[in-house]
Amino acid sequence: MRGTPGDAGAPAAWARELLDLLRPAGRDARRVVDWLAGTAEAEVSLQDAAGTLLAGTRLPLDASLVAALRSGRIASAAWEGEGRHLRLVRIGHPSGVRVLAVSRRAPFDRHTADVVTHTAQVIELLLAAHETTAAGHRLQRATDDLRLAILQLLLVEDTVAARRVASGLWPGLLDADTACVFVVESAPARRERLVAECLDTTRDEALVVRCPAMDGHVIVVSPRAATASELRSLVGRHPGTFLGGSVWESLARTATAYGQAVSALAVACFRADKTAVYAECTHPELLMDPAALRGWAGRVLRPLDTLSHHTRAELLATTRLGLEFTAVNTAKILGVSRNTVRARMERVETMLGTDFDDVTARALVHLALHTQINLLDGQAGSDPDAASPGLAGLLDGPAVGAWARELLGRLDHDTRNVRRTLRTWIAAGGNAERAALTLGVHAQTVREHVRSAEPVLERQLLAAGTGLYEVVLAHLAVGELEQPVLTTE
């Protein structure tokens, strides 16, 4: 048994033990209460203002004494009777008074009383520190939620509200007209460290958000040109970390820039420096006649022009993300339910007269949306009724044909005929089982062929998105897939 407080040499020993309980590894009021019970050879309880037991053993307490302690009329009390000696000590706390009660059979000598007094002070310090830590965590969660809310407002093109929300904590953050979006990827277990480094690197001059859909992703929206090199340096210091970046876009195009960054991230996974920027790739829409492409996109999307601006923007933002990600992940990114995402996309399907289960149809709507965002800004939109070539005419251009042949030709060196598997898989709506039935192979073989094509084409295929849609357009351009029918075209 440890020395009792009444022993001559004991005070130094119990004081050291009590101080040890303030070390980071032992900062727990319950441990302190248990220590006090053993040291004072007593029963000890710690209760809140409502009488809820927080630690120790429940003790019968005089209600009037407890009420006096809670009200602050007295700071401590002593009671003796029925063979027990009781000490009550009031402990202040930001969220309400706590009462420490110590009951023992032997009377309280001076040393035991000192132990109780000092223990009460330690508990008060621990509770205050815990409250401060908890408040800090609550503030951090609120700040994180606020960052995510700002991103979600930007994704649905509500830049006015996004700026208003951001101005309170990060004045001037979104004052710029344009910004770049970056996505940093790491193992999910390392994301918290990555978030901290991104915040430290950008010094509150960028919007840093934990991706709500992908556990290993950190999204950074920055109006500063220096952010790109800073994030490249960060990625270079960490193995297994990758960076994808968008081109400069207006804040209203944050959803488009985010899609670009995710697309570039897929390319970065195949590069030695682990980074890629969307503009570094050749994209088919850049090889088409801009006026003809604008006219075609205008015709495809014309049914949506009858909607109010807010509803149209909401549907288009949801569809742009929904064509890049699953409904579940799109819902997490936008902060809505997956049923809401599906309902919005089904409405767009109905209005455009298309079927998003058809990968080729998804690719064409994706092209139209991408064109509308990137080619119509600041330019007079082409008259949708004006004579212009349809999709076939856009894909027949020599530049597009050369691009498509070079891209798909990379697969010709694979003796497994990966190119045929990929074409069949796309025609089957990206369904490995249906493609396997057509080819007479196992579904896993189809998946392996498609996966092996990704590093060759430098595009993600199994995860639907920009990379897959560009490969679909390449197949359409060389005539290896049938063009889907769009009633609005």
GROMACS .gro file of C-alpha atoms in nm:
model
  489
    1MET     CA    1   0.000   0.000   0.000
    2ARG     CA    2   0.126   0.348  -0.089
    3GLY     CA    3   0.222   0.580   0.196
    4THR     CA    4  -0.068   0.761   0.361
    5PRO     CA    5  -0.082   1.138   0.360
    6GLY     CA    6  -0.031   1.135   0.732
    7ASP     CA    7   0.321   0.995   0.709
    8ALA     CA    8   0.594   1.250   0.765
    9GLY     CA    9   0.769   1.197   0.433
   10ALA     CA   10   0.456   1.135   0.229
   11PRO     CA   11   0.362   1.485   0.106
   12ALA     CA   12   0.643   1.496  -0.149
   13ALA     CA   13   0.551   1.150  -0.278
   14TRP     CA   14   0.178   1.213  -0.323
   15ALA     CA   15   0.245   1.554  -0.475
   16ARG     CA   16   0.473   1.397  -0.737
   17GLU     CA   17   0.211   1.133  -0.813
   18LEU     CA   18  -0.054   1.401  -0.853
   19LEU     CA   19   0.168   1.607  -1.081
   20ASP     CA   20   0.239   1.296  -1.291
   21LEU     CA   21  -0.134   1.281  -1.363
   22LEU     CA   22  -0.100   1.616  -1.540
   23ARG     CA   23   0.135   1.469  -1.798
   24PRO     CA   24  -0.015   1.440  -2.151
   25ALA     CA   25  -0.049   1.061  -2.126
   26GLY     CA   26  -0.244   1.078  -1.802
   27ARG     CA   27  -0.471   1.381  -1.836
   28ASP     CA   28  -0.799   1.219  -1.739
   29ALA     CA   29  -1.018   1.338  -1.452
   30ARG     CA   30  -1.137   0.979  -1.393
   31ARG     CA   31  -0.781   0.863  -1.334
   32VAL     CA   32  -0.730   1.147  -1.087
   33VAL     CA   33  -1.049   1.053  -0.902
   34ASP     CA   34  -0.936   0.689  -0.884
   35TRP     CA   35  -0.594   0.803  -0.759
   36LEU     CA   36  -0.754   1.016  -0.489
   37ALA     CA   37  -0.969   0.722  -0.374
   38GLY     CA   38  -0.660   0.505  -0.333
   39THR     CA   39  -0.443   0.772  -0.175
   40ALA     CA   40  -0.704   0.896   0.074
   41GLU     CA   41  -0.839   0.543   0.139
   42ALA     CA   42  -1.184   0.679   0.060
   43GLU     CA   43  -1.479   0.660  -0.170
   44VAL     CA   44  -1.476   0.948  -0.417
   45SER     CA   45  -1.733   1.080  -0.663
   46LEU     CA   46  -1.734   1.360  -0.917
   47GLN     CA   47  -2.077   1.487  -1.020
   48ASP     CA   48  -2.204   1.761  -1.245
   49ALA     CA   49  -2.466   2.021  -1.154
   50ALA     CA   50  -2.750   1.785  -1.246
   51GLY     CA   51  -2.616   1.511  -1.020
   52THR     CA   52  -2.485   1.296  -1.303
   53LEU     CA   53  -2.191   1.083  -1.193
   54LEU     CA   54  -1.886   1.172  -1.403
   55ALA     CA   55  -1.626   0.960  -1.223
   56GLY     CA   56  -1.579   0.745  -0.914
   57THR     CA   57  -1.849   0.592  -0.696
   58ARG     CA   58  -2.194   0.741  -0.641
   59LEU     CA   59  -2.234   0.870  -0.284
   60PRO     CA   60  -2.545   0.982  -0.095
   61LEU     CA   61  -2.505   1.358  -0.057
   62ASP     CA   62  -2.700   1.613   0.141
   63ALA     CA   63  -2.910   1.806  -0.112
   64SER     CA   64  -2.886   2.138   0.076
   65LEU     CA   65  -2.505   2.121   0.088
   66VAL     CA   66  -2.484   2.035  -0.280
   67ALA     CA   67  -2.721   2.320  -0.367
   68ALA     CA   68  -2.511   2.564  -0.167
   69LEU     CA   69  -2.198   2.451  -0.350
   70ARG     CA   70  -2.362   2.477  -0.692
   71SER     CA   71  -2.493   2.827  -0.619
   72GLY     CA   72  -2.151   2.944  -0.510
   73ARG     CA   73  -2.260   3.038  -0.157
   74ILE     CA   74  -1.988   2.808  -0.020
   75ALA     CA   75  -1.672   2.666  -0.177
   76SER     CA   76  -1.645   2.354   0.040
   77ALA     CA   77  -1.825   2.168   0.313
   78ALA     CA   78  -1.760   1.896   0.572
   79TRP     CA   79  -2.006   1.653   0.725
   80GLU     CA   80  -1.974   1.374   0.982
   81GLY     CA   81  -2.219   1.103   1.080
   82GLU     CA   82  -2.309   0.736   1.068
   83GLY     CA   83  -1.941   0.643   1.102
   84ARG     CA   84  -1.843   0.840   0.788
   85HIS     CA   85  -1.650   1.162   0.732
   86LEU     CA   86  -1.742   1.355   0.418
   87ARG     CA   87  -1.573   1.645   0.238
   88LEU     CA   88  -1.740   1.832  -0.051
   89VAL     CA   89  -1.547   2.069  -0.277
   90ARG     CA   90  -1.690   2.298  -0.543
   91ILE     CA   91  -1.506   2.278  -0.879
   92GLY     CA   92  -1.565   2.555  -1.129
   93HIS     CA   93  -1.625   2.464  -1.493
   94PRO     CA   94  -1.722   2.672  -1.799
   95SER     CA   95  -2.031   2.461  -1.867
   96GLY     CA   96  -2.143   2.425  -1.504
   97VAL     CA   97  -2.026   2.356  -1.150
   98ARG     CA   98  -1.885   2.016  -1.055
   99VAL     CA   99  -1.892   1.870  -0.703
  100LEU     CA  100  -1.610   1.652  -0.570
  101ALA     CA  101  -1.716   1.435  -0.277
  102VAL     CA  102  -1.475   1.233  -0.061
  103SER     CA  103  -1.607   0.990   0.204
  104ARG     CA  104  -1.386   0.795   0.446
  105ARG     CA  105  -1.421   0.617   0.777
  106ALA     CA  106  -1.120   0.787   0.939
  107PRO     CA  107  -1.130   1.159   1.013
  108PHE     CA  108  -0.963   1.398   0.769
  109ASP     CA  109  -0.621   1.495   0.907
  110ARG     CA  110  -0.432   1.794   0.772
  111HIS     CA  111  -0.244   1.600   0.505
  112THR     CA  112  -0.552   1.421   0.375
  113ALA     CA  113  -0.734   1.754   0.361
  114ASP     CA  114  -0.441   1.897   0.163
  115VAL     CA  115  -0.456   1.605  -0.080
  116VAL     CA  116  -0.829   1.664  -0.137
  117THR     CA  117  -0.779   2.038  -0.186
  118HIS     CA  118  -0.492   2.001  -0.431
  119THR     CA  119  -0.667   1.720  -0.617
  120ALA     CA  120  -0.972   1.942  -0.661
  121GLN     CA  121  -0.746   2.209  -0.812
  122VAL     CA  122  -0.592   1.952  -1.049
  123ILE     CA  123  -0.935   1.829  -1.157
  124GLU     CA  124  -1.043   2.187  -1.221
  125LEU     CA  125  -0.737   2.242  -1.438
  126LEU     CA  126  -0.799   1.918  -1.629
  127LEU     CA  127  -1.166   1.997  -1.688
  128ALA     CA  128  -1.079   2.348  -1.806
  129ALA     CA  129  -0.809   2.212  -2.036
  130HIS     CA  130  -1.048   1.949  -2.170
  131GLU     CA  131  -1.312   2.213  -2.235
  132THR     CA  132  -1.056   2.432  -2.413
  133THR     CA  133  -0.946   2.137  -2.625
  134ALA     CA  134  -1.306   2.043  -2.700
  135ALA     CA  135  -1.385   2.402  -2.793
  136GLY     CA  136  -1.083   2.404  -3.021
  137HIS     CA  137  -1.203   2.085  -3.189
  138ARG     CA  138  -1.552   2.232  -3.229
  139LEU     CA  139  -1.403   2.546  -3.380
  140GLN     CA  140  -1.189   2.336  -3.615
  141ARG     CA  141  -1.490   2.131  -3.724
  142ALA     CA  142  -1.691   2.448  -3.780
  143THR     CA  143  -1.408   2.596  -3.985
  144ASP     CA  144  -1.381   2.278  -4.192
  145ASP     CA  145  -1.758   2.277  -4.247
  146LEU     CA  146  -1.741   2.640  -4.351
  147ARG     CA  147  -1.468   2.568  -4.607
  148LEU     CA  148  -1.675   2.284  -4.750
  149ALA     CA  149  -1.985   2.505  -4.764
  150ILE     CA  150  -1.792   2.769  -4.959
  151LEU     CA  151  -1.671   2.506  -5.206
  152GLN     CA  152  -2.024   2.371  -5.250
  153LEU     CA  153  -2.153   2.722  -5.321
  154LEU     CA  154  -1.882   2.767  -5.584
  155LEU     CA  155  -1.968   2.432  -5.741
  156VAL     CA  156  -2.327   2.548  -5.805
  157GLU     CA  157  -2.202   2.884  -5.938
  158ASP     CA  158  -2.328   3.090  -5.640
  159THR     CA  159  -2.013   3.301  -5.620
  160VAL     CA  160  -2.186   3.592  -5.446
  161ALA     CA  161  -2.288   3.378  -5.149
  162ALA     CA  162  -1.947   3.203  -5.147
  163ARG     CA  163  -1.766   3.538  -5.123
  164ARG     CA  164  -2.001   3.657  -4.850
  165VAL     CA  165  -1.942   3.345  -4.639
  166ALA     CA  166  -1.565   3.354  -4.692
  167SER     CA  167  -1.524   3.723  -4.613
  168GLY     CA  168  -1.574   3.673  -4.239
  169LEU     CA  169  -1.279   3.441  -4.179
  170TRP     CA  170  -1.068   3.483  -4.493
  171PRO     CA  171  -1.106   3.842  -4.617
  172GLY     CA  172  -1.007   3.880  -4.981
  173LEU     CA  173  -0.971   3.507  -5.043
  174LEU     CA  174  -1.226   3.502  -5.326
  175ASP     CA  175  -1.188   3.859  -5.447
  176ALA     CA  176  -1.005   3.743  -5.761
  177ASP     CA  177  -1.204   3.673  -6.077
  178THR     CA  178  -1.019   3.352  -6.160
  179ALA     CA  179  -0.866   3.063  -5.972
  180CYS     CA  180  -0.710   2.721  -6.019
  181VAL     CA  181  -0.839   2.405  -5.857
  182PHE     CA  182  -0.595   2.138  -5.742
  183VAL     CA  183  -0.659   1.790  -5.609
  184VAL     CA  184  -0.388   1.631  -5.395
  185GLU     CA  185  -0.418   1.257  -5.346
  186SER     CA  186  -0.260   1.040  -5.077
  187ALA     CA  187  -0.346   0.733  -4.872
  188PRO     CA  188  -0.656   0.810  -4.657
  189ALA     CA  189  -0.458   0.748  -4.337
  190ARG     CA  190  -0.220   1.032  -4.429
  191ARG     CA  191  -0.480   1.289  -4.531
  192GLU     CA  192  -0.491   1.482  -4.203
  193ARG     CA  193  -0.118   1.547  -4.221
  194LEU     CA  194  -0.160   1.647  -4.586
  195VAL     CA  195  -0.439   1.890  -4.499
  196ALA     CA  196  -0.221   2.050  -4.231
  197GLU     CA  197   0.068   2.090  -4.476
  198CYS     CA  198  -0.159   2.233  -4.745
  199LEU     CA  199  -0.294   2.489  -4.498
  200ASP     CA  200   0.057   2.575  -4.385
  201THR     CA  201   0.185   2.598  -4.743
  202THR     CA  202  -0.097   2.820  -4.869
  203ARG     CA  203  -0.105   3.035  -4.552
  204ASP     CA  204  -0.485   3.089  -4.564
  205GLU     CA  205  -0.450   3.233  -4.915
  206ALA     CA  206  -0.632   2.934  -5.066
  207LEU     CA  207  -0.944   2.735  -4.989
  208VAL     CA  208  -0.833   2.394  -4.856
  209VAL     CA  209  -1.108   2.132  -4.823
  210ARG     CA  210  -1.115   1.764  -4.735
  211CYS     CA  211  -1.296   1.602  -5.025
  212PRO     CA  212  -1.626   1.472  -4.885
  213ALA     CA  213  -1.640   1.195  -5.147
  214MET     CA  214  -1.283   1.061  -5.174
  215ASP     CA  215  -1.111   0.984  -4.843
  216GLY     CA  216  -0.760   1.038  -4.982
  217HIS     CA  217  -0.826   1.367  -5.165
  218VAL     CA  218  -0.764   1.726  -5.058
  219ILE     CA  219  -0.916   1.999  -5.277
  220VAL     CA  220  -0.739   2.334  -5.303
  221VAL     CA  221  -0.895   2.637  -5.474
  222SER     CA  222  -0.640   2.914  -5.514
  223PRO     CA  223  -0.633   3.254  -5.687
  224ARG     CA  224  -0.251   3.268  -5.648
  225ALA     CA  225  -0.016   3.162  -5.927
  226ALA     CA  226   0.247   3.054  -5.671
  227THR     CA  227   0.022   2.781  -5.528
  228ALA     CA  228   0.099   2.541  -5.814
  229SER     CA  229   0.473   2.535  -5.745
  230GLU     CA  230   0.417   2.521  -5.369
  231LEU     CA  231   0.195   2.215  -5.402
  232ARG     CA  232   0.438   2.051  -5.645
  233SER     CA  233   0.709   2.092  -5.384
  234LEU     CA  234   0.483   1.942  -5.120
  235VAL     CA  235   0.403   1.640  -5.339
  236GLY     CA  236   0.772   1.591  -5.413
  237ARG     CA  237   0.844   1.552  -5.040
  238HIS     CA  238   0.587   1.276  -4.989
  239PRO     CA  239   0.601   0.933  -5.155
  240GLY     CA  240   0.269   0.804  -5.284
  241THR     CA  241   0.124   1.153  -5.319
  242PHE     CA  242  -0.007   1.294  -5.650
  243LEU     CA  243  -0.125   1.634  -5.776
  244GLY     CA  244  -0.371   1.726  -6.048
  245GLY     CA  245  -0.443   2.087  -6.144
  246SER     CA  246  -0.691   2.273  -6.361
  247VAL     CA  247  -0.637   2.562  -6.598
  248TRP     CA  248  -0.731   2.910  -6.481
  249GLU     CA  249  -1.109   2.941  -6.465
  250SER     CA  250  -1.357   3.197  -6.337
  251LEU     CA  251  -1.499   3.123  -5.993
  252ALA     CA  252  -1.834   3.043  -6.153
  253ARG     CA  253  -1.660   2.753  -6.331
  254THR     CA  254  -1.526   2.591  -6.018
  255ALA     CA  255  -1.717   2.270  -6.098
  256THR     CA  256  -1.552   2.253  -6.440
  257ALA     CA  257  -1.209   2.329  -6.292
  258TYR     CA  258  -1.262   2.058  -6.032
  259GLY     CA  259  -1.338   1.806  -6.306
  260GLN     CA  260  -1.023   1.917  -6.489
  261ALA     CA  261  -0.814   1.868  -6.176
  262VAL     CA  262  -0.951   1.518  -6.121
  263SER     CA  263  -0.883   1.434  -6.486
  264ALA     CA  264  -0.527   1.565  -6.454
  265LEU     CA  265  -0.482   1.367  -6.133
  266ALA     CA  266  -0.549   1.048  -6.330
  267VAL     CA  267  -0.264   1.143  -6.564
  268ALA     CA  268  -0.035   1.234  -6.272
  269CYS     CA  269  -0.057   0.877  -6.143
  270PHE     CA  270   0.131   0.764  -6.456
  271ARG     CA  271   0.404   1.032  -6.446
  272ALA     CA  272   0.742   1.027  -6.281
  273ASP     CA  273   0.701   1.368  -6.116
  274LYS     CA  274   0.352   1.267  -5.987
  275THR     CA  275   0.194   1.591  -6.110
  276ALA     CA  276  -0.011   1.697  -6.412
  277VAL     CA  277  -0.206   2.001  -6.525
  278TYR     CA  278  -0.514   1.970  -6.742
  279ALA     CA  279  -0.374   2.199  -7.010
  280GLU     CA  280  -0.080   1.963  -7.062
  281CYS     CA  281  -0.306   1.713  -7.243
  282THR     CA  282  -0.448   1.746  -7.593
  283HIS     CA  283  -0.825   1.743  -7.574
  284PRO     CA  284  -1.048   1.676  -7.875
  285GLU     CA  285  -1.270   1.984  -7.838
  286LEU     CA  286  -0.962   2.202  -7.888
  287LEU     CA  287  -0.910   2.040  -8.229
  288MET     CA  288  -1.261   2.115  -8.356
  289ASP     CA  289  -1.387   2.426  -8.530
  290PRO     CA  290  -1.494   2.652  -8.239
  291ALA     CA  291  -1.792   2.813  -8.415
  292ALA     CA  292  -1.927   2.480  -8.536
  293LEU     CA  293  -1.875   2.325  -8.192
  294ARG     CA  294  -2.058   2.613  -8.023
  295GLY     CA  295  -2.349   2.575  -8.263
  296TRP     CA  296  -2.372   2.202  -8.199
  297ALA     CA  297  -2.349   2.242  -7.820
  298GLY     CA  298  -2.615   2.512  -7.830
  299ARG     CA  299  -2.855   2.280  -8.010
  300VAL     CA  300  -2.789   1.991  -7.772
  301LEU     CA  301  -2.849   2.200  -7.460
  302ARG     CA  302  -3.122   2.430  -7.598
  303PRO     CA  303  -3.410   2.262  -7.404
  304LEU     CA  304  -3.248   2.376  -7.078
  305ASP     CA  305  -3.267   2.741  -7.188
  306THR     CA  306  -3.636   2.748  -7.091
  307LEU     CA  307  -3.547   2.710  -6.724
  308SER     CA  308  -3.483   2.993  -6.479
  309HIS     CA  309  -3.118   3.088  -6.436
  310HIS     CA  310  -3.093   2.938  -6.086
  311THR     CA  311  -3.260   2.607  -6.179
  312ARG     CA  312  -3.057   2.576  -6.498
  313ALA     CA  313  -2.729   2.643  -6.316
  314GLU     CA  314  -2.822   2.389  -6.047
  315LEU     CA  315  -2.907   2.119  -6.301
  316LEU     CA  316  -2.597   2.183  -6.510
  317ALA     CA  317  -2.362   2.186  -6.209
  318THR     CA  318  -2.510   1.860  -6.083
  319THR     CA  319  -2.491   1.699  -6.426
  320ARG     CA  320  -2.132   1.807  -6.486
  321LEU     CA  321  -2.028   1.644  -6.157
  322GLY     CA  322  -2.265   1.350  -6.205
  323LEU     CA  323  -2.096   1.267  -6.535
  324GLU     CA  324  -1.758   1.265  -6.360
  325PHE     CA  325  -1.848   1.078  -6.041
  326THR     CA  326  -2.102   0.834  -5.900
  327ALA     CA  327  -2.433   0.969  -5.772
  328VAL     CA  328  -2.321   0.896  -5.415
  329ASN     CA  329  -1.995   1.089  -5.449
  330THR     CA  330  -2.163   1.375  -5.637
  331ALA     CA  331  -2.413   1.403  -5.352
  332LYS     CA  332  -2.131   1.418  -5.096
  333ILE     CA  333  -1.950   1.687  -5.294
  334LEU     CA  334  -2.260   1.904  -5.335
  335GLY     CA  335  -2.397   1.838  -4.987
  336VAL     CA  336  -2.732   1.700  -5.110
  337SER     CA  337  -2.890   1.355  -5.110
  338ARG     CA  338  -2.810   1.103  -5.382
  339ASN     CA  339  -3.182   1.093  -5.466
  340THR     CA  340  -3.162   1.465  -5.538
  341VAL     CA  341  -2.865   1.405  -5.769
  342ARG     CA  342  -3.045   1.128  -5.953
  343ALA     CA  343  -3.364   1.334  -5.984
  344ARG     CA  344  -3.177   1.629  -6.131
  345MET     CA  345  -2.989   1.414  -6.380
  346GLU     CA  346  -3.304   1.228  -6.479
  347ARG     CA  347  -3.468   1.564  -6.549
  348VAL     CA  348  -3.175   1.660  -6.773
  349GLU     CA  349  -3.196   1.321  -6.946
  350THR     CA  350  -3.565   1.375  -7.017
  351MET     CA  351  -3.519   1.732  -7.142
  352LEU     CA  352  -3.229   1.636  -7.370
  353GLY     CA  353  -3.396   1.316  -7.487
  354THR     CA  354  -3.100   1.096  -7.406
  355ASP     CA  355  -3.003   0.800  -7.186
  356PHE     CA  356  -2.712   0.836  -6.944
  357ASP     CA  357  -2.681   0.458  -6.920
  358ASP     CA  358  -2.526   0.485  -7.269
  359VAL     CA  359  -2.160   0.578  -7.225
  360THR     CA  360  -2.143   0.736  -7.573
  361ALA     CA  361  -2.445   0.955  -7.491
  362ARG     CA  362  -2.280   1.059  -7.164
  363ALA     CA  363  -1.966   1.149  -7.357
  364LEU     CA  364  -2.156   1.373  -7.597
  365VAL     CA  365  -2.349   1.555  -7.324
  366HIS     CA  366  -2.020   1.595  -7.137
  367LEU     CA  367  -1.868   1.749  -7.452
  368ALA     CA  368  -2.163   1.987  -7.490
  369LEU     CA  369  -2.144   2.099  -7.126
  370HIS     CA  370  -1.767   2.140  -7.147
  371THR     CA  371  -1.805   2.345  -7.466
  372GLN     CA  372  -2.068   2.567  -7.312
  373ILE     CA  373  -1.844   2.650  -7.020
  374ASN     CA  374  -1.513   2.691  -7.201
  375LEU     CA  375  -1.602   2.823  -7.546
  376LEU     CA  376  -1.907   3.041  -7.495
  377ASP     CA  377  -1.773   3.271  -7.223
  378GLY     CA  378  -1.712   3.618  -7.352
  379GLN     CA  379  -1.824   3.525  -7.703
  380ALA     CA  380  -2.149   3.557  -7.885
  381GLY     CA  381  -2.306   3.214  -7.888
  382SER     CA  382  -2.370   3.071  -8.230
  383ASP     CA  383  -2.730   3.056  -8.345
  384PRO     CA  384  -2.837   2.695  -8.282
  385ASP     CA  385  -3.059   2.716  -8.591
  386ALA     CA  386  -2.777   2.829  -8.817
  387ALA     CA  387  -2.642   2.576  -9.064
  388SER     CA  388  -2.346   2.393  -8.912
  389PRO     CA  389  -2.220   2.038  -8.920
  390GLY     CA  390  -2.354   1.791  -8.669
  391LEU     CA  391  -2.142   1.568  -8.454
  392ALA     CA  392  -2.027   1.366  -8.756
  393GLY     CA  393  -1.894   1.681  -8.917
  394LEU     CA  394  -1.712   1.784  -8.599
  395LEU     CA  395  -1.543   1.445  -8.570
  396ASP     CA  396  -1.452   1.426  -8.939
  397GLY     CA  397  -1.192   1.702  -8.914
  398PRO     CA  398  -0.836   1.597  -8.999
  399ALA     CA  399  -0.694   1.716  -8.666
  400VAL     CA  400  -0.948   1.518  -8.464
  401GLY     CA  401  -0.892   1.210  -8.682
  402ALA     CA  402  -0.516   1.225  -8.641
  403TRP     CA  403  -0.551   1.267  -8.265
  404ALA     CA  404  -0.792   0.972  -8.238
  405ARG     CA  405  -0.575   0.740  -8.450
  406GLU     CA  406  -0.263   0.824  -8.251
  407LEU     CA  407  -0.440   0.776  -7.917
  408LEU     CA  408  -0.602   0.443  -7.995
  409GLY     CA  409  -0.301   0.326  -8.193
  410ARG     CA  410  -0.106   0.303  -7.869
  411LEU     CA  411  -0.310  -0.008  -7.788
  412ASP     CA  412  -0.224  -0.193  -8.109
  413HIS     CA  413   0.102  -0.327  -7.968
  414ASP     CA  414  -0.082  -0.535  -7.705
  415THR     CA  415  -0.119  -0.889  -7.842
  416ARG     CA  416  -0.427  -0.948  -7.622
  417ASN     CA  417  -0.632  -0.719  -7.851
  418VAL     CA  418  -0.701  -0.479  -7.568
  419ARG     CA  419  -0.837  -0.231  -7.820
  420ARG     CA  420  -1.121  -0.466  -7.917
  421THR     CA  421  -1.199  -0.533  -7.549
  422LEU     CA  422  -1.211  -0.163  -7.474
  423ARG     CA  423  -1.439  -0.092  -7.770
  424THR     CA  424  -1.675  -0.374  -7.672
  425TRP     CA  425  -1.678  -0.264  -7.309
  426ILE     CA  426  -1.773   0.093  -7.406
  427ALA     CA  427  -2.048  -0.035  -7.637
  428ALA     CA  428  -2.181  -0.240  -7.344
  429GLY     CA  429  -2.221   0.074  -7.135
  430GLY     CA  430  -1.905   0.010  -6.935
  431ASN     CA  431  -2.048  -0.319  -6.805
  432ALA     CA  432  -1.779  -0.586  -6.783
  433GLU     CA  433  -2.028  -0.874  -6.759
  434ARG     CA  434  -2.214  -0.781  -7.079
  435ALA     CA  435  -1.887  -0.718  -7.263
  436ALA     CA  436  -1.757  -1.057  -7.146
  437LEU     CA  437  -2.063  -1.233  -7.291
  438THR     CA  438  -2.005  -1.065  -7.626
  439LEU     CA  439  -1.635  -1.153  -7.631
  440GLY     CA  440  -1.673  -1.500  -7.482
  441VAL     CA  441  -1.429  -1.433  -7.197
  442HIS     CA  442  -1.448  -1.386  -6.820
  443ALA     CA  443  -1.563  -1.048  -6.683
  444GLN     CA  444  -1.240  -1.021  -6.484
  445THR     CA  445  -1.046  -1.049  -6.810
  446VAL     CA  446  -1.240  -0.753  -6.947
  447ARG     CA  447  -1.160  -0.548  -6.638
  448GLU     CA  448  -0.792  -0.639  -6.655
  449HIS     CA  449  -0.774  -0.539  -7.022
  450VAL     CA  450  -0.944  -0.206  -6.956
  451ARG     CA  451  -0.723  -0.142  -6.653
  452SER     CA  452  -0.409  -0.220  -6.854
  453ALA     CA  453  -0.514   0.037  -7.115
  454GLU     CA  454  -0.521   0.320  -6.860
  455PRO     CA  455  -0.144   0.381  -6.831
  456VAL     CA  456  -0.103   0.343  -7.207
  457LEU     CA  457  -0.370   0.603  -7.282
  458GLU     CA  458  -0.284   0.810  -6.970
  459ARG     CA  459  -0.652   0.826  -6.882
  460GLN     CA  460  -0.872   0.668  -6.617
  461LEU     CA  461  -1.133   0.444  -6.775
  462LEU     CA  462  -1.293   0.227  -6.508
  463ALA     CA  463  -1.379   0.541  -6.310
  464ALA     CA  464  -1.612   0.724  -6.550
  465GLY     CA  465  -1.505   1.079  -6.623
  466THR     CA  466  -1.329   1.306  -6.870
  467GLY     CA  467  -1.061   1.051  -6.958
  468LEU     CA  468  -1.317   0.785  -7.053
  469TYR     CA  469  -1.528   1.030  -7.253
  470GLU     CA  470  -1.227   1.141  -7.458
  471VAL     CA  471  -1.153   0.778  -7.543
  472VAL     CA  472  -1.518   0.737  -7.645
  473LEU     CA  473  -1.488   1.039  -7.877
  474ALA     CA  474  -1.173   0.888  -8.027
  475HIS     CA  475  -1.363   0.567  -8.107
  476LEU     CA  476  -1.645   0.770  -8.261
  477ALA     CA  477  -1.397   0.971  -8.470
  478VAL     CA  478  -1.238   0.658  -8.623
  479GLY     CA  479  -1.577   0.496  -8.678
  480GLU     CA  480  -1.536   0.211  -8.429
  481LEU     CA  481  -1.850   0.298  -8.234
  482GLU     CA  482  -2.200   0.391  -8.348
  483GLN     CA  483  -2.296   0.751  -8.283
  484PRO     CA  484  -2.583   0.780  -8.035
  485VAL     CA  485  -2.897   0.964  -8.129
  486LEU     CA  486  -2.957   1.290  -7.948
  487THR     CA  487  -3.308   1.418  -8.018
  488THR     CA  488  -3.197   1.777  -7.957
  489GLU     CA  489  -2.908   1.759  -8.207
   0.00000   0.00000   0.00000
